[in-house]
Amino acid sequence: MSPNSQSTPARLTAPATVKLPRLMLFVLAFAYIVAGLFGRDPWKTDDVVGLATMLTAFNAQGHSWLLPHIGSFELTQDGPLVMWVGAAMIRIFGPMIGVIHAAQLATTLWFAMTLGFVWYGTYLLGRRAEAQPLALPFGGEPTVKDYGRLIADAASLLLIATAGVLLRLHETSFVPALIACYSLGFYAMARMLDKPLVGSTMLGIALAGAFLTRAWPGVLALLFAIPIAFLPRGALWVRRFWLIWTLLLAIGLGMGWWLAGMHIDPDWMSEWMHWNRQAFGLPDSSVALRPFSDLPWFLWPIWPLAILALWQWRRWMTAPHILIPASLVLGLFLLLPILSESGEHEFVLLVAPMAVLASFALPTMRRGVINTLDWFALMCFSVTAVCAWIGWVALHFGIPHGIQLNIQRQTAGFEPVLEWWRVIAAVFVTMIWVGMVIWRLRRHPSVLWRGAVLCAAGITTTWLLLVLLWMPAVDYVRSYRPMSAQIKTVLDKISNNGGPNCVRAQGLSLGPQASLYVFDNINFTYDSSCPFVLQQTTRKQLENDTAGYSDGATVLWIGSRGADRFDRYRLLRVKNK
């Protein structure tokens, strides 16, 4: 059946598309991204690793402005795009707000791009004839503009409401940038329907951006999606020749960096190509499906709505508002089987297109089903808000005792300090949520965006409460700053006493290595004559005397990160052979 407004599954009246106040949308998005991004230390591992590459590029150490490094360590699994943007932010805003906060501004840029591209791309698709709701016999259906705006608002709100992407969108890592590039790819394909030159150019930039962010594992999902979106029966088929320009632009931008890298540091590029080859392969059958067990939680609440959209619009599968986001989802699922490992780094790419699909499910749902979404948001996020407060009370006042004991095990050594400004702000946030609950229960609004707003506001409320009430404890558990300061003190004492100003790493993972560089500019050397070694081991290995360096080494310092019960770190003076 060909798409037409006479038989569309969407049923909607004009009152249901009353405009969502722009201020509400902007404040919600602002609160969501700012909370938990600033006012904390960078956490392990992707968060602090991304920040370390930005600082290294800013300090212009060697070729680090072109090829990502952590100090002198070559980081060959990442591309340079995130590093470039972060270093630029540090250059511009660092003198005013500090280098860490300046680097974190880059994350707000990626988030704004993601939300903007998702909103505008959905708006373009929502205004097309194939997506319009059924025309009512006596009028009263929404205008094309109002309907498109409603769907775009819903897509943006549902993206914010997605549980699994919450932490990832607040990292100074490649993940927010990759989501932004994927969202740009979605917008570009929607734009190609009416402005092929602009759309094809944007699509080329999206491909190049994804490549410069995460190399081939980052760009292949978008590449796989393109031929699906340009199926012969689809509306994009007539624009297929513009893909020549898209590919030429993407190849030109990507090859420009690759050729420069080969000229400046062929060894780095060789390791980069080796990492790309290692990223692909048949996954271990025993663990291949394990990451997928987290998908229902990761994509909640958009995945049931996305599936419903595919079912309700099944006779319109070649219509752009279904085919384009569905192609992006399918492109990612085509990539997963050929990756040697898959997980959250790949799953985040599903969020934007599935949020778009979910938004097109809303006008096809009956009022009772929509009310279910409302009640889910009200109950679920009211419970999470209460839990955040209960945990805070247990942490500070020891009630309930059982919860206090569990928290103490997870935050061993942490001494809570009552900060009243946090409590007052948390009470204010809680009252706003209570106000939204009352609004829904008393007013019984007919607007279709109410469920999406409640979900987005609910997860933002929970996030704000966790940030306000729990951030000091979480920072203590996840930050390496105290440990880095202790190591720096010992190294400075050695240097001040005339000892060599160097340290090597042994078994040190990326998280602590990047943290020591970020917090105290500790850069590790590869010179085997350096007598000082920072070793990462475990408590069990130390107890069993299997950690290595048992003979002829002097332990200068031993410690761990916060309440870490497993890993241990030792600063050793070893005898060179």
PDB file of C-alpha atoms in Angstrom, residues 19-127:
ATOM      1  CA  LYS A  19       3.175  23.762  21.597  1.00  0.00           C
ATOM      2  CA  LEU A  20       5.560  22.639  24.308  1.00  0.00           C
ATOM      3  CA  PRO A  21       7.037  25.823  25.835  1.00  0.00           C
ATOM      4  CA  ARG A  22      10.513  26.332  24.376  1.00  0.00           C
ATOM      5  CA  LEU A  23      11.806  27.489  27.742  1.00  0.00           C
ATOM      6  CA  MET A  24      10.779  24.193  29.332  1.00  0.00           C
ATOM      7  CA  LEU A  25      12.606  22.209  26.656  1.00  0.00           C
ATOM      8  CA  PHE A  26      15.753  24.329  26.884  1.00  0.00           C
ATOM      9  CA  VAL A  27      15.847  24.346  30.700  1.00  0.00           C
ATOM     10  CA  LEU A  28      15.331  20.587  30.804  1.00  0.00           C
ATOM     11  CA  ALA A  29      18.130  19.957  28.302  1.00  0.00           C
ATOM     12  CA  PHE A  30      20.432  22.428  30.077  1.00  0.00           C
ATOM     13  CA  ALA A  31      19.830  20.899  33.507  1.00  0.00           C
ATOM     14  CA  TYR A  32      20.322  17.400  32.107  1.00  0.00           C
ATOM     15  CA  ILE A  33      23.727  18.037  30.544  1.00  0.00           C
ATOM     16  CA  VAL A  34      25.203  20.500  33.064  1.00  0.00           C
ATOM     17  CA  ALA A  35      24.379  18.363  36.097  1.00  0.00           C
ATOM     18  CA  GLY A  36      27.134  15.849  36.644  1.00  0.00           C
ATOM     19  CA  LEU A  37      29.379  17.275  33.945  1.00  0.00           C
ATOM     20  CA  PHE A  38      30.980  20.092  35.924  1.00  0.00           C
ATOM     21  CA  GLY A  39      31.992  20.204  39.575  1.00  0.00           C
ATOM     22  CA  ARG A  40      33.521  16.738  39.642  1.00  0.00           C
ATOM     23  CA  ASP A  41      36.762  15.011  38.760  1.00  0.00           C
ATOM     24  CA  PRO A  42      37.063  13.066  35.514  1.00  0.00           C
ATOM     25  CA  TRP A  43      36.358   9.409  36.199  1.00  0.00           C
ATOM     26  CA  LYS A  44      37.894   6.232  34.905  1.00  0.00           C
ATOM     27  CA  THR A  45      38.301   5.147  32.165  1.00  0.00           C
ATOM     28  CA  ASP A  46      36.964   6.694  28.940  1.00  0.00           C
ATOM     29  CA  ASP A  47      36.185   9.986  30.669  1.00  0.00           C
ATOM     30  CA  VAL A  48      39.676  10.719  31.932  1.00  0.00           C
ATOM     31  CA  VAL A  49      41.423   9.168  28.916  1.00  0.00           C
ATOM     32  CA  GLY A  50      39.657  11.573  26.570  1.00  0.00           C
ATOM     33  CA  LEU A  51      40.578  14.508  28.791  1.00  0.00           C
ATOM     34  CA  ALA A  52      44.212  13.389  28.923  1.00  0.00           C
ATOM     35  CA  THR A  53      44.487  13.392  25.115  1.00  0.00           C
ATOM     36  CA  MET A  54      43.039  16.918  25.022  1.00  0.00           C
ATOM     37  CA  LEU A  55      45.553  18.165  27.592  1.00  0.00           C
ATOM     38  CA  THR A  56      48.423  16.469  25.782  1.00  0.00           C
ATOM     39  CA  ALA A  57      47.411  18.111  22.511  1.00  0.00           C
ATOM     40  CA  PHE A  58      47.010  21.454  24.273  1.00  0.00           C
ATOM     41  CA  ASN A  59      50.518  21.123  25.702  1.00  0.00           C
ATOM     42  CA  ALA A  60      51.736  20.342  22.160  1.00  0.00           C
ATOM     43  CA  GLN A  61      53.899  17.401  23.169  1.00  0.00           C
ATOM     44  CA  GLY A  62      55.484  15.915  20.047  1.00  0.00           C
ATOM     45  CA  HIS A  63      52.919  15.052  17.383  1.00  0.00           C
ATOM     46  CA  SER A  64      50.086  14.864  19.893  1.00  0.00           C
ATOM     47  CA  TRP A  65      48.246  17.727  18.163  1.00  0.00           C
ATOM     48  CA  LEU A  66      47.619  15.350  15.239  1.00  0.00           C
ATOM     49  CA  LEU A  67      47.834  11.863  16.742  1.00  0.00           C
ATOM     50  CA  PRO A  68      46.261  11.175  20.160  1.00  0.00           C
ATOM     51  CA  HIS A  69      48.646  10.602  23.059  1.00  0.00           C
ATOM     52  CA  ILE A  70      48.490  10.467  26.835  1.00  0.00           C
ATOM     53  CA  GLY A  71      51.724  12.252  27.573  1.00  0.00           C
ATOM     54  CA  SER A  72      54.257  10.128  25.712  1.00  0.00           C
ATOM     55  CA  PHE A  73      51.947   7.094  25.475  1.00  0.00           C
ATOM     56  CA  GLU A  74      50.440   6.457  22.030  1.00  0.00           C
ATOM     57  CA  LEU A  75      46.639   6.086  22.159  1.00  0.00           C
ATOM     58  CA  THR A  76      45.937   4.448  18.821  1.00  0.00           C
ATOM     59  CA  GLN A  77      42.319   3.384  19.325  1.00  0.00           C
ATOM     60  CA  ASP A  78      40.957   6.938  19.134  1.00  0.00           C
ATOM     61  CA  GLY A  79      40.849   9.424  16.306  1.00  0.00           C
ATOM     62  CA  PRO A  80      41.821  13.094  16.649  1.00  0.00           C
ATOM     63  CA  LEU A  81      38.437  14.856  16.368  1.00  0.00           C
ATOM     64  CA  VAL A  82      37.489  14.795  20.062  1.00  0.00           C
ATOM     65  CA  MET A  83      41.022  15.772  20.997  1.00  0.00           C
ATOM     66  CA  TRP A  84      41.001  18.741  18.586  1.00  0.00           C
ATOM     67  CA  VAL A  85      37.705  20.128  19.852  1.00  0.00           C
ATOM     68  CA  GLY A  86      38.680  19.649  23.493  1.00  0.00           C
ATOM     69  CA  ALA A  87      42.093  21.261  23.023  1.00  0.00           C
ATOM     70  CA  ALA A  88      40.435  24.217  21.280  1.00  0.00           C
ATOM     71  CA  MET A  89      38.044  24.621  24.215  1.00  0.00           C
ATOM     72  CA  ILE A  90      40.984  24.563  26.632  1.00  0.00           C
ATOM     73  CA  ARG A  91      42.795  27.182  24.547  1.00  0.00           C
ATOM     74  CA  ILE A  92      39.756  29.491  24.488  1.00  0.00           C
ATOM     75  CA  PHE A  93      38.162  28.986  27.901  1.00  0.00           C
ATOM     76  CA  GLY A  94      40.955  27.436  29.986  1.00  0.00           C
ATOM     77  CA  PRO A  95      42.325  30.730  31.353  1.00  0.00           C
ATOM     78  CA  MET A  96      38.831  31.664  32.579  1.00  0.00           C
ATOM     79  CA  ILE A  97      37.403  28.440  34.034  1.00  0.00           C
ATOM     80  CA  GLY A  98      40.348  26.026  34.253  1.00  0.00           C
ATOM     81  CA  VAL A  99      41.494  23.360  31.842  1.00  0.00           C
ATOM     82  CA  ILE A 100      39.281  20.526  33.121  1.00  0.00           C
ATOM     83  CA  HIS A 101      36.049  22.509  32.975  1.00  0.00           C
ATOM     84  CA  ALA A 102      37.059  23.976  29.619  1.00  0.00           C
ATOM     85  CA  ALA A 103      37.570  20.492  28.205  1.00  0.00           C
ATOM     86  CA  GLN A 104      34.202  19.443  29.584  1.00  0.00           C
ATOM     87  CA  LEU A 105      32.585  22.243  27.574  1.00  0.00           C
ATOM     88  CA  ALA A 106      33.278  20.142  24.493  1.00  0.00           C
ATOM     89  CA  THR A 107      30.813  17.574  25.822  1.00  0.00           C
ATOM     90  CA  THR A 108      28.089  20.220  25.969  1.00  0.00           C
ATOM     91  CA  LEU A 109      28.830  21.018  22.329  1.00  0.00           C
ATOM     92  CA  TRP A 110      28.423  17.378  21.273  1.00  0.00           C
ATOM     93  CA  PHE A 111      25.196  17.117  23.264  1.00  0.00           C
ATOM     94  CA  ALA A 112      23.790  20.291  21.710  1.00  0.00           C
ATOM     95  CA  MET A 113      24.652  18.972  18.247  1.00  0.00           C
ATOM     96  CA  THR A 114      23.017  15.628  18.995  1.00  0.00           C
ATOM     97  CA  LEU A 115      19.820  17.191  20.289  1.00  0.00           C
ATOM     98  CA  GLY A 116      19.725  19.770  17.494  1.00  0.00           C
ATOM     99  CA  PHE A 117      20.243  17.278  14.681  1.00  0.00           C
ATOM    100  CA  VAL A 118      17.710  14.833  16.118  1.00  0.00           C
ATOM    101  CA  TRP A 119      15.141  17.591  16.607  1.00  0.00           C
ATOM    102  CA  TYR A 120      15.515  19.206  13.199  1.00  0.00           C
ATOM    103  CA  GLY A 121      15.839  15.943  11.283  1.00  0.00           C
ATOM    104  CA  THR A 122      12.671  14.644  12.937  1.00  0.00           C
ATOM    105  CA  TYR A 123      10.938  17.953  12.234  1.00  0.00           C
ATOM    106  CA  LEU A 124      11.731  17.626   8.527  1.00  0.00           C
ATOM    107  CA  LEU A 125      10.402  14.068   8.416  1.00  0.00           C
ATOM    108  CA  GLY A 126       7.351  14.881  10.523  1.00  0.00           C
ATOM    109  CA  ARG A 127       6.222  17.549   8.059  1.00  0.00           C
TER     110      ARG A 127
END
